[in-house]
């Protein structure tokens, strides 16, 4: 169970994972050793899955965000494992979900331009058999993007 200090540490780290242990400890009114023990427990318990640096995709030439929705005719476990394995290896796929509703799968793809997306699309449909509908929507403007989860009080 998370207490107020744990939640505050998680909020602080979500906004800046480069904060030093001393800075974190000071922010939650602890000394460094108890703060470190809390962070270690939060990692061991899976609340903290990793620490990353967020990059600007547009500055890296990845200016096209595509939401890809997929319908398939296969729903057996063997096909699913092969599909998940194949898609998980595609570096252009940032998010990948199995869905309930009209579409079976949804993914967010980041590429440089339409030609790059066409290459990705061909790789996807030629690499996976049994896809009956691959629908792509292209983002015109990124209005909100965050990785910060809303931690309940």
Short mmCIF file of C-alpha atoms in Angstrom, two decimals:
data_model
loop_
_atom_site.label_atom_id
_atom_site.label_comp_id
_atom_site.label_asym_id
_atom_site.label_seq_id
_atom_site.Cartn_x
_atom_site.Cartn_y
_atom_site.Cartn_z
CA UNK A 1 0.00 0.00 0.00
CA UNK A 2 1.32 3.43 -0.92
CA UNK A 3 1.41 6.20 1.63
CA UNK A 4 1.60 9.97 1.01
CA UNK A 5 5.40 9.96 0.93
CA UNK A 6 5.51 7.14 -1.64
CA UNK A 7 3.01 8.99 -3.83
CA UNK A 8 4.95 12.23 -3.56
CA UNK A 9 8.17 10.44 -4.55
CA UNK A 10 6.43 8.91 -7.56
CA UNK A 11 5.02 12.29 -8.62
CA UNK A 12 8.45 13.90 -8.31
CA UNK A 13 10.16 11.15 -10.31
CA UNK A 14 7.51 11.23 -13.05
CA UNK A 15 8.26 14.88 -13.65
CA UNK A 16 12.05 14.57 -13.41
CA UNK A 17 13.71 11.19 -13.00
CA UNK A 18 17.12 12.85 -12.84
CA UNK A 19 16.47 14.28 -9.36
CA UNK A 20 19.22 13.29 -6.96
CA UNK A 21 18.54 11.11 -3.94
CA UNK A 22 19.33 14.08 -1.67
CA UNK A 23 16.89 16.30 -3.52
CA UNK A 24 14.14 13.66 -3.35
CA UNK A 25 14.79 13.03 0.34
CA UNK A 26 14.65 16.73 1.12
CA UNK A 27 11.39 17.12 -0.83
CA UNK A 28 9.68 14.46 1.29
CA UNK A 29 11.36 15.38 4.61
CA UNK A 30 13.44 12.22 4.93
CA UNK A 31 17.13 11.52 5.20
CA UNK A 32 18.75 9.80 2.23
CA UNK A 33 18.81 6.24 3.61
CA UNK A 34 15.05 5.92 4.36
CA UNK A 35 14.31 7.65 1.06
CA UNK A 36 16.55 5.22 -0.82
CA UNK A 37 14.84 2.27 0.92
CA UNK A 38 11.44 3.57 -0.20
CA UNK A 39 12.64 4.00 -3.78
CA UNK A 40 14.11 0.49 -3.74
CA UNK A 41 10.81 -0.93 -2.45
CA UNK A 42 8.85 0.99 -5.10
CA UNK A 43 11.13 -0.51 -7.76
CA UNK A 44 11.01 -4.02 -6.28
CA UNK A 45 7.21 -3.86 -6.06
CA UNK A 46 6.96 -2.76 -9.71
CA UNK A 47 5.65 0.77 -9.20
CA UNK A 48 8.79 2.09 -10.84
CA UNK A 49 9.34 0.10 -14.03
CA UNK A 50 12.32 2.04 -15.32
CA UNK A 51 13.87 5.45 -15.75
CA UNK A 52 14.10 6.98 -19.19
CA UNK A 53 14.91 10.17 -21.01
CA UNK A 54 12.06 11.50 -23.16
CA UNK A 55 13.18 12.64 -26.60
CA UNK A 56 11.58 15.09 -29.02
CA UNK A 57 10.47 13.01 -31.99
CA UNK A 58 10.04 15.95 -34.32
CA UNK A 59 13.59 17.17 -33.69
CA UNK A 60 14.76 13.64 -34.49
CA UNK A 61 12.87 13.71 -37.78
CA UNK A 62 9.90 11.63 -36.62
CA UNK A 63 7.19 14.08 -37.55
CA UNK A 64 4.36 11.71 -38.46
CA UNK A 65 2.25 10.05 -35.77
CA UNK A 66 -0.04 7.30 -37.03
CA UNK A 67 -2.76 5.49 -35.10
CA UNK A 68 -3.17 2.05 -36.66
CA UNK A 69 -6.29 -0.01 -35.97
CA UNK A 70 -6.29 -3.67 -36.94
CA UNK A 71 -8.93 -6.35 -37.38
CA UNK A 72 -7.91 -9.98 -37.72
CA UNK A 73 -9.58 -13.24 -38.55
CA UNK A 74 -7.36 -15.17 -36.14
CA UNK A 75 -7.84 -15.33 -32.39
CA UNK A 76 -5.96 -18.46 -31.37
CA UNK A 77 -3.02 -18.33 -28.99
CA UNK A 78 -0.40 -19.48 -31.52
CA UNK A 79 -1.27 -16.70 -33.98
CA UNK A 80 -1.49 -14.16 -31.15
CA UNK A 81 2.00 -15.04 -29.87
CA UNK A 82 3.50 -14.75 -33.36
CA UNK A 83 1.71 -11.45 -34.00
CA UNK A 84 2.77 -9.93 -30.68
CA UNK A 85 6.34 -11.11 -31.18
CA UNK A 86 6.47 -9.62 -34.70
CA UNK A 87 4.95 -6.25 -33.78
CA UNK A 88 7.03 -5.95 -30.60
CA UNK A 89 10.18 -6.05 -32.75
CA UNK A 90 9.09 -3.05 -34.86
CA UNK A 91 10.87 0.04 -33.48
CA UNK A 92 8.33 2.39 -35.07
CA UNK A 93 5.59 1.04 -32.75
CA UNK A 94 5.54 3.01 -29.51
CA UNK A 95 2.27 1.68 -28.08
CA UNK A 96 0.46 -1.55 -28.85
CA UNK A 97 -2.86 -2.66 -27.35
CA UNK A 98 -5.27 -5.57 -27.69
CA UNK A 99 -8.71 -4.00 -27.77
CA UNK A 100 -12.34 -4.78 -27.06
CA UNK A 101 -14.77 -3.35 -29.57
CA UNK A 102 -14.74 -2.87 -33.33
CA UNK A 103 -10.97 -3.31 -33.75
CA UNK A 104 -8.84 -6.08 -32.31
CA UNK A 105 -5.56 -4.15 -31.96
CA UNK A 106 -4.44 -0.54 -31.82
CA UNK A 107 -0.94 0.84 -32.12
CA UNK A 108 0.79 4.20 -32.19
CA UNK A 109 3.47 4.42 -34.84
CA UNK A 110 6.07 7.20 -35.16
CA UNK A 111 7.79 7.69 -38.53
CA UNK A 112 9.41 10.53 -40.46
CA UNK A 113 6.96 10.87 -43.34
CA UNK A 114 4.33 9.16 -45.50
CA UNK A 115 6.93 7.23 -47.49
CA UNK A 116 8.35 5.83 -44.25
CA UNK A 117 4.86 4.89 -43.11
CA UNK A 118 4.19 3.13 -46.41
CA UNK A 119 7.39 1.09 -45.86
CA UNK A 120 6.23 0.26 -42.30
CA UNK A 121 2.73 -0.66 -43.54
CA UNK A 122 4.11 -3.06 -46.14
CA UNK A 123 6.41 -4.63 -43.54
CA UNK A 124 3.41 -5.12 -41.24
CA UNK A 125 0.95 -6.59 -43.74
CA UNK A 126 3.57 -8.80 -45.39
CA UNK A 127 4.96 -9.99 -42.07
CA UNK A 128 1.66 -10.97 -40.48
CA UNK A 129 -0.91 -13.22 -42.14
CA UNK A 130 -4.59 -13.00 -41.24
CA UNK A 131 -5.05 -9.24 -40.99
CA UNK A 132 -8.40 -8.39 -42.58
CA UNK A 133 -8.44 -4.64 -42.00
CA UNK A 134 -5.59 -2.22 -41.28
CA UNK A 135 -6.93 1.30 -40.85
CA UNK A 136 -4.57 4.23 -40.38
CA UNK A 137 -5.34 7.67 -38.99
CA UNK A 138 -2.75 10.42 -39.22
CA UNK A 139 -2.32 12.97 -36.44
CA UNK A 140 -2.32 16.54 -37.70
CA UNK A 141 -1.36 18.15 -34.39
CA UNK A 142 -0.07 16.84 -31.06
CA UNK A 143 -2.21 18.71 -28.54
CA UNK A 144 -1.36 16.82 -25.36
CA UNK A 145 1.35 14.28 -24.76
CA UNK A 146 2.42 13.13 -21.35
CA UNK A 147 3.82 10.10 -19.62
CA UNK A 148 2.77 11.37 -16.20
CA UNK A 149 0.15 9.11 -14.61
CA UNK A 150 -2.52 10.70 -12.38
CA UNK A 151 -1.66 9.22 -8.99
CA UNK A 152 -4.75 9.24 -6.76
CA UNK A 153 -4.41 10.89 -3.33
#
